[in-house]
Amino acid sequence: MKLHVLPILVLFPFFSKIKAQELYYAELRPYLDKQSEPFCFGVASGDPLPDGVVIWTKLFSENTDNQDVSWAVATDTAMQHVVQSGILTTDVASAFTVKVDVKNLSPGTTYFYRFKHRDRFSPVGRTKTAPAGDPSLLRFAVVSCADFQSGYYNAFGHIARRNDLDAVVHLGDYIYEYGSWRQGRKRMLKRQYRHHIPDKTCTTLEDYRTRYAQYRTDAQLQEAHRLHPFIVIWDDHEVANNSNVNGTEGNPNGGEAWEQRKAVGRQAYFEWLPIRENPERSIIRQFTYGSLAEMWMLDGRLEGRSPQARGKDDPSLQSPERHMLGSKQTEWLLAGMKNSSARWKIIGNQVIFSPMNDSKVFDRRPSIAMDRWDGYPTERKRIFDFFYQNGLKNIVVITGDVHTSWAFELTGDPYNAAAYDRKTGKGVIGAEFVTPGVTSFNFDEVVPKIIVAEAKRRFKKKKNNPHLRYLDLTRHGYMTLTLTPERAQADWFFIKRKDRVDDRVKNKASRYLPFNGQQVLKK
């Protein structure tokens, strides 16, 4: 008996690798485009600098041997004028991720890139480096909350067709970790257009890898990645709902199991997104777009966030020991903004930063307020106080998370008439613009439209939220942020439908913030 078992034990590591690969791809095989193998998941670029950019692909390979992949960056679509090239070896440990940090490029330049494995070429991607000097115009598409189950990615399809973008900024919830819905509100269950693979909540590395792979089979998402560089941060669903450093809202002290889940969630994210590698797998970083703009991308989930308070009456709510960002990240942000000479200072942020009075809308839902910055008032006050004390203005916060569209005048105490004046702009130091969800459920998918209308009325009531200048609770799509020396403008683009692929999109609203002067949000 031992003689029969021994050879199997000797070969077990080899068979375990094969099995892992088979499990990883088994459920996805029917959805993979065989003609595009081994580049079934497309190509992508990201983290643009004036002299460099990250390019990405991933091999579909059931061969566990190391694989060599060549890459090239050129100034033309035919890939004849190559400016950088090389060969990278990838392996099963990274699930055959190919990520290259291409350097020594020219600022503000459009480049084209592709990969080759054996005799097969990837699609040709298009990317763009950040400008240097004094650019007169920047435009970013801003997206978040793209639940695969909740609909088709028509917003990404529209973004892919645009030729006027410097980058796409993704503010989190790139994937959702949930399994397929089987219970809950009937209105939401009726809007489950696609089912998750694997059909369970993601907790292991294989689960997360498979979920990302499923999302990246979507042709519209692939095309948006192929044609534009992405600047990305995670929110909560890349690991678990309402997460913090220690655990999740329902399990605030997750222990060893949470640390492991958090680690594999980070690993899968860095394998699948075109984000620059770093030893800590941190998403905290800064981008400069010449003299016109500087952008700080924050981690309000896994870096320093304390567990959410239990509600507005929680005695710990005002504690200075409670953090959204943590001391180290906050110091980095404030020092960077103080020392910046950029005309516009942009903060990429997961959850609503502005104070919000929703007491007339969510009387019995304290968890909603406690997950946004309202749940961390002392750290937010410190940030606002720093802005005021150092005379910082022209700040634009861009936010995702809430699946709906908002525009706030950025002010530390909107309910204090001595500190803020809606008519004159007194106390206003910038704006916060919130992008809608690409597909994730919004108000009218949870409650009847008559309740949505009443919620909107209560939110917009001046005595409740005097600094709120725009609100839409029902439409899906994306937002653009356009920067010139004179103004920072948000435009909201809403899709016609999400129950099937459809290319109809309309720009339904705009708000802009003038540079200096009277910082009142205008139409």
mmCIF file with all atom_site columns, C-alpha atoms in Angstrom, residues 126-237:
data_model
loop_
_atom_site.group_PDB
_atom_site.id
_atom_site.type_symbol
_atom_site.label_atom_id
_atom_site.label_alt_id
_atom_site.label_comp_id
_atom_site.label_asym_id
_atom_site.label_entity_id
_atom_site.label_seq_id
_atom_site.pdbx_PDB_ins_code
_atom_site.Cartn_x
_atom_site.Cartn_y
_atom_site.Cartn_z
_atom_site.occupancy
_atom_site.B_iso_or_equiv
_atom_site.pdbx_formal_charge
_atom_site.auth_seq_id
_atom_site.auth_comp_id
_atom_site.auth_asym_id
_atom_site.auth_atom_id
_atom_site.pdbx_PDB_model_num
ATOM 1   C CA . ARG A 1 126 ? -3.906  53.046 -26.031 1.00 0.00 ? 126 ARG A CA 1
ATOM 2   C CA . THR A 1 127 ? -2.629  55.064 -23.086 1.00 0.00 ? 127 THR A CA 1
ATOM 3   C CA . LYS A 1 128 ? -1.546  58.591 -22.221 1.00 0.00 ? 128 LYS A CA 1
ATOM 4   C CA . THR A 1 129 ? 1.115   60.012 -19.930 1.00 0.00 ? 129 THR A CA 1
ATOM 5   C CA . ALA A 1 130 ? 0.375   62.909 -17.607 1.00 0.00 ? 130 ALA A CA 1
ATOM 6   C CA . PRO A 1 131 ? 1.284   66.349 -18.956 1.00 0.00 ? 131 PRO A CA 1
ATOM 7   C CA . ALA A 1 132 ? 4.019   68.547 -17.560 1.00 0.00 ? 132 ALA A CA 1
ATOM 8   C CA . GLY A 1 133 ? 4.315   72.332 -17.693 1.00 0.00 ? 133 GLY A CA 1
ATOM 9   C CA . ASP A 1 134 ? 1.114   74.384 -17.819 1.00 0.00 ? 134 ASP A CA 1
ATOM 10  C CA . PRO A 1 135 ? -1.737  72.370 -19.353 1.00 0.00 ? 135 PRO A CA 1
ATOM 11  C CA . SER A 1 136 ? -4.842  74.388 -20.174 1.00 0.00 ? 136 SER A CA 1
ATOM 12  C CA . LEU A 1 137 ? -7.324  71.499 -19.960 1.00 0.00 ? 137 LEU A CA 1
ATOM 13  C CA . LEU A 1 138 ? -7.653  68.177 -18.150 1.00 0.00 ? 138 LEU A CA 1
ATOM 14  C CA . ARG A 1 139 ? -10.581 65.797 -18.229 1.00 0.00 ? 139 ARG A CA 1
ATOM 15  C CA . PHE A 1 140 ? -11.128 62.650 -16.176 1.00 0.00 ? 140 PHE A CA 1
ATOM 16  C CA . ALA A 1 141 ? -13.969 60.146 -16.243 1.00 0.00 ? 141 ALA A CA 1
ATOM 17  C CA . VAL A 1 142 ? -14.916 59.220 -12.666 1.00 0.00 ? 142 VAL A CA 1
ATOM 18  C CA . VAL A 1 143 ? -16.595 55.886 -11.899 1.00 0.00 ? 143 VAL A CA 1
ATOM 19  C CA . SER A 1 144 ? -17.452 53.576 -9.012  1.00 0.00 ? 144 SER A CA 1
ATOM 20  C CA . CYS A 1 145 ? -19.772 50.790 -7.908  1.00 0.00 ? 145 CYS A CA 1
ATOM 21  C CA . ALA A 1 146 ? -19.988 48.402 -10.862 1.00 0.00 ? 146 ALA A CA 1
ATOM 22  C CA . ASP A 1 147 ? -21.880 45.362 -9.598  1.00 0.00 ? 147 ASP A CA 1
ATOM 23  C CA . PHE A 1 148 ? -21.770 42.704 -12.336 1.00 0.00 ? 148 PHE A CA 1
ATOM 24  C CA . GLN A 1 149 ? -25.075 41.224 -11.172 1.00 0.00 ? 149 GLN A CA 1
ATOM 25  C CA . SER A 1 150 ? -26.917 44.542 -11.291 1.00 0.00 ? 150 SER A CA 1
ATOM 26  C CA . GLY A 1 151 ? -26.636 45.206 -15.004 1.00 0.00 ? 151 GLY A CA 1
ATOM 27  C CA . TYR A 1 152 ? -24.548 45.749 -18.098 1.00 0.00 ? 152 TYR A CA 1
ATOM 28  C CA . TYR A 1 153 ? -21.573 48.094 -18.262 1.00 0.00 ? 153 TYR A CA 1
ATOM 29  C CA . ASN A 1 154 ? -22.974 50.645 -20.699 1.00 0.00 ? 154 ASN A CA 1
ATOM 30  C CA . ALA A 1 155 ? -21.235 53.459 -18.828 1.00 0.00 ? 155 ALA A CA 1
ATOM 31  C CA . PHE A 1 156 ? -17.862 51.822 -19.507 1.00 0.00 ? 156 PHE A CA 1
ATOM 32  C CA . GLY A 1 157 ? -18.889 51.377 -23.125 1.00 0.00 ? 157 GLY A CA 1
ATOM 33  C CA . HIS A 1 158 ? -19.531 55.108 -23.439 1.00 0.00 ? 158 HIS A CA 1
ATOM 34  C CA . ILE A 1 159 ? -16.244 55.942 -21.725 1.00 0.00 ? 159 ILE A CA 1
ATOM 35  C CA . ALA A 1 160 ? -14.434 53.666 -24.188 1.00 0.00 ? 160 ALA A CA 1
ATOM 36  C CA . ARG A 1 161 ? -15.843 55.649 -27.121 1.00 0.00 ? 161 ARG A CA 1
ATOM 37  C CA . ARG A 1 162 ? -14.517 58.964 -25.796 1.00 0.00 ? 162 ARG A CA 1
ATOM 38  C CA . ASN A 1 163 ? -11.316 60.496 -27.142 1.00 0.00 ? 163 ASN A CA 1
ATOM 39  C CA . ASP A 1 164 ? -11.153 63.471 -24.779 1.00 0.00 ? 164 ASP A CA 1
ATOM 40  C CA . LEU A 1 165 ? -10.014 61.842 -21.512 1.00 0.00 ? 165 LEU A CA 1
ATOM 41  C CA . ASP A 1 166 ? -6.692  62.059 -19.744 1.00 0.00 ? 166 ASP A CA 1
ATOM 42  C CA . ALA A 1 167 ? -7.552  59.116 -17.471 1.00 0.00 ? 167 ALA A CA 1
ATOM 43  C CA . VAL A 1 168 ? -10.374 57.171 -15.843 1.00 0.00 ? 168 VAL A CA 1
ATOM 44  C CA . VAL A 1 169 ? -10.478 57.503 -12.053 1.00 0.00 ? 169 VAL A CA 1
ATOM 45  C CA . HIS A 1 170 ? -12.100 54.472 -10.404 1.00 0.00 ? 170 HIS A CA 1
ATOM 46  C CA . LEU A 1 171 ? -13.083 55.168 -6.797  1.00 0.00 ? 171 LEU A CA 1
ATOM 47  C CA . GLY A 1 172 ? -13.783 51.629 -5.694  1.00 0.00 ? 172 GLY A CA 1
ATOM 48  C CA . ASP A 1 173 ? -16.210 48.715 -5.653  1.00 0.00 ? 173 ASP A CA 1
ATOM 49  C CA . TYR A 1 174 ? -14.606 47.458 -8.856  1.00 0.00 ? 174 TYR A CA 1
ATOM 50  C CA . ILE A 1 175 ? -15.969 44.030 -7.921  1.00 0.00 ? 175 ILE A CA 1
ATOM 51  C CA . TYR A 1 176 ? -18.566 42.915 -5.384  1.00 0.00 ? 176 TYR A CA 1
ATOM 52  C CA . GLU A 1 177 ? -17.654 40.038 -3.119  1.00 0.00 ? 177 GLU A CA 1
ATOM 53  C CA . TYR A 1 178 ? -21.231 38.802 -2.628  1.00 0.00 ? 178 TYR A CA 1
ATOM 54  C CA . GLY A 1 179 ? -22.525 35.552 -3.981  1.00 0.00 ? 179 GLY A CA 1
ATOM 55  C CA . SER A 1 180 ? -25.584 35.574 -6.226  1.00 0.00 ? 180 SER A CA 1
ATOM 56  C CA . TRP A 1 181 ? -28.639 37.106 -4.585  1.00 0.00 ? 181 TRP A CA 1
ATOM 57  C CA . ARG A 1 182 ? -31.211 34.636 -3.336  1.00 0.00 ? 182 ARG A CA 1
ATOM 58  C CA . GLN A 1 183 ? -33.114 36.725 -0.866  1.00 0.00 ? 183 GLN A CA 1
ATOM 59  C CA . GLY A 1 184 ? -33.839 40.326 -0.023  1.00 0.00 ? 184 GLY A CA 1
ATOM 60  C CA . ARG A 1 185 ? -36.118 42.958 -1.477  1.00 0.00 ? 185 ARG A CA 1
ATOM 61  C CA . LYS A 1 186 ? -38.135 41.700 -4.428  1.00 0.00 ? 186 LYS A CA 1
ATOM 62  C CA . ARG A 1 187 ? -37.431 44.934 -6.305  1.00 0.00 ? 187 ARG A CA 1
ATOM 63  C CA . MET A 1 188 ? -33.706 44.188 -6.184  1.00 0.00 ? 188 MET A CA 1
ATOM 64  C CA . LEU A 1 189 ? -34.070 40.511 -7.057  1.00 0.00 ? 189 LEU A CA 1
ATOM 65  C CA . LYS A 1 190 ? -35.942 41.514 -10.212 1.00 0.00 ? 190 LYS A CA 1
ATOM 66  C CA . ARG A 1 191 ? -32.859 43.480 -11.228 1.00 0.00 ? 191 ARG A CA 1
ATOM 67  C CA . GLN A 1 192 ? -30.373 40.649 -11.001 1.00 0.00 ? 192 GLN A CA 1
ATOM 68  C CA . TYR A 1 193 ? -29.392 40.507 -14.659 1.00 0.00 ? 193 TYR A CA 1
ATOM 69  C CA . ARG A 1 194 ? -26.215 38.428 -14.381 1.00 0.00 ? 194 ARG A CA 1
ATOM 70  C CA . HIS A 1 195 ? -25.047 35.927 -11.775 1.00 0.00 ? 195 HIS A CA 1
ATOM 71  C CA . HIS A 1 196 ? -21.764 35.909 -9.925  1.00 0.00 ? 196 HIS A CA 1
ATOM 72  C CA . ILE A 1 197 ? -19.041 33.309 -10.361 1.00 0.00 ? 197 ILE A CA 1
ATOM 73  C CA . PRO A 1 198 ? -18.236 31.735 -7.979  1.00 0.00 ? 198 PRO A CA 1
ATOM 74  C CA . ASP A 1 199 ? -21.791 31.498 -6.687  1.00 0.00 ? 199 ASP A CA 1
ATOM 75  C CA . LYS A 1 200 ? -20.761 32.316 -3.108  1.00 0.00 ? 200 LYS A CA 1
ATOM 76  C CA . THR A 1 201 ? -19.197 35.115 -1.083  1.00 0.00 ? 201 THR A CA 1
ATOM 77  C CA . CYS A 1 202 ? -15.506 35.516 -1.873  1.00 0.00 ? 202 CYS A CA 1
ATOM 78  C CA . THR A 1 203 ? -13.172 34.699 1.010   1.00 0.00 ? 203 THR A CA 1
ATOM 79  C CA . THR A 1 204 ? -10.160 32.925 -0.560  1.00 0.00 ? 204 THR A CA 1
ATOM 80  C CA . LEU A 1 205 ? -7.565  33.980 -3.108  1.00 0.00 ? 205 LEU A CA 1
ATOM 81  C CA . GLU A 1 206 ? -9.103  31.640 -5.690  1.00 0.00 ? 206 GLU A CA 1
ATOM 82  C CA . ASP A 1 207 ? -12.544 33.171 -5.052  1.00 0.00 ? 207 ASP A CA 1
ATOM 83  C CA . TYR A 1 208 ? -11.338 36.728 -5.596  1.00 0.00 ? 208 TYR A CA 1
ATOM 84  C CA . ARG A 1 209 ? -9.281  35.798 -8.650  1.00 0.00 ? 209 ARG A CA 1
ATOM 85  C CA . THR A 1 210 ? -12.254 34.093 -10.229 1.00 0.00 ? 210 THR A CA 1
ATOM 86  C CA . ARG A 1 211 ? -14.552 37.035 -9.496  1.00 0.00 ? 211 ARG A CA 1
ATOM 87  C CA . TYR A 1 212 ? -12.139 39.526 -11.088 1.00 0.00 ? 212 TYR A CA 1
ATOM 88  C CA . ALA A 1 213 ? -11.749 37.194 -14.053 1.00 0.00 ? 213 ALA A CA 1
ATOM 89  C CA . GLN A 1 214 ? -15.512 37.113 -14.514 1.00 0.00 ? 214 GLN A CA 1
ATOM 90  C CA . TYR A 1 215 ? -15.770 40.902 -14.418 1.00 0.00 ? 215 TYR A CA 1
ATOM 91  C CA . ARG A 1 216 ? -12.954 41.205 -16.944 1.00 0.00 ? 216 ARG A CA 1
ATOM 92  C CA . THR A 1 217 ? -14.782 39.010 -19.443 1.00 0.00 ? 217 THR A CA 1
ATOM 93  C CA . ASP A 1 218 ? -17.131 41.960 -19.978 1.00 0.00 ? 218 ASP A CA 1
ATOM 94  C CA . ALA A 1 219 ? -16.353 43.434 -23.408 1.00 0.00 ? 219 ALA A CA 1
ATOM 95  C CA . GLN A 1 220 ? -17.277 47.013 -22.489 1.00 0.00 ? 220 GLN A CA 1
ATOM 96  C CA . LEU A 1 221 ? -15.067 47.030 -19.401 1.00 0.00 ? 221 LEU A CA 1
ATOM 97  C CA . GLN A 1 222 ? -12.215 45.498 -21.403 1.00 0.00 ? 222 GLN A CA 1
ATOM 98  C CA . GLU A 1 223 ? -12.557 48.204 -24.040 1.00 0.00 ? 223 GLU A CA 1
ATOM 99  C CA . ALA A 1 224 ? -12.525 51.052 -21.493 1.00 0.00 ? 224 ALA A CA 1
ATOM 100 C CA . HIS A 1 225 ? -9.323  49.597 -20.023 1.00 0.00 ? 225 HIS A CA 1
ATOM 101 C CA . ARG A 1 226 ? -7.791  49.122 -23.479 1.00 0.00 ? 226 ARG A CA 1
ATOM 102 C CA . LEU A 1 227 ? -8.302  52.729 -24.530 1.00 0.00 ? 227 LEU A CA 1
ATOM 103 C CA . HIS A 1 228 ? -7.702  54.754 -21.352 1.00 0.00 ? 228 HIS A CA 1
ATOM 104 C CA . PRO A 1 229 ? -5.265  54.684 -18.421 1.00 0.00 ? 229 PRO A CA 1
ATOM 105 C CA . PHE A 1 230 ? -7.002  54.029 -15.082 1.00 0.00 ? 230 PHE A CA 1
ATOM 106 C CA . ILE A 1 231 ? -6.181  55.503 -11.675 1.00 0.00 ? 231 ILE A CA 1
ATOM 107 C CA . VAL A 1 232 ? -7.788  53.188 -9.129  1.00 0.00 ? 232 VAL A CA 1
ATOM 108 C CA . ILE A 1 233 ? -8.479  52.823 -5.423  1.00 0.00 ? 233 ILE A CA 1
ATOM 109 C CA . TRP A 1 234 ? -10.518 50.195 -3.629  1.00 0.00 ? 234 TRP A CA 1
ATOM 110 C CA . ASP A 1 235 ? -13.554 50.726 -1.426  1.00 0.00 ? 235 ASP A CA 1
ATOM 111 C CA . ASP A 1 236 ? -15.074 47.966 0.699   1.00 0.00 ? 236 ASP A CA 1
ATOM 112 C CA . HIS A 1 237 ? -16.463 45.359 -1.715  1.00 0.00 ? 237 HIS A CA 1
#
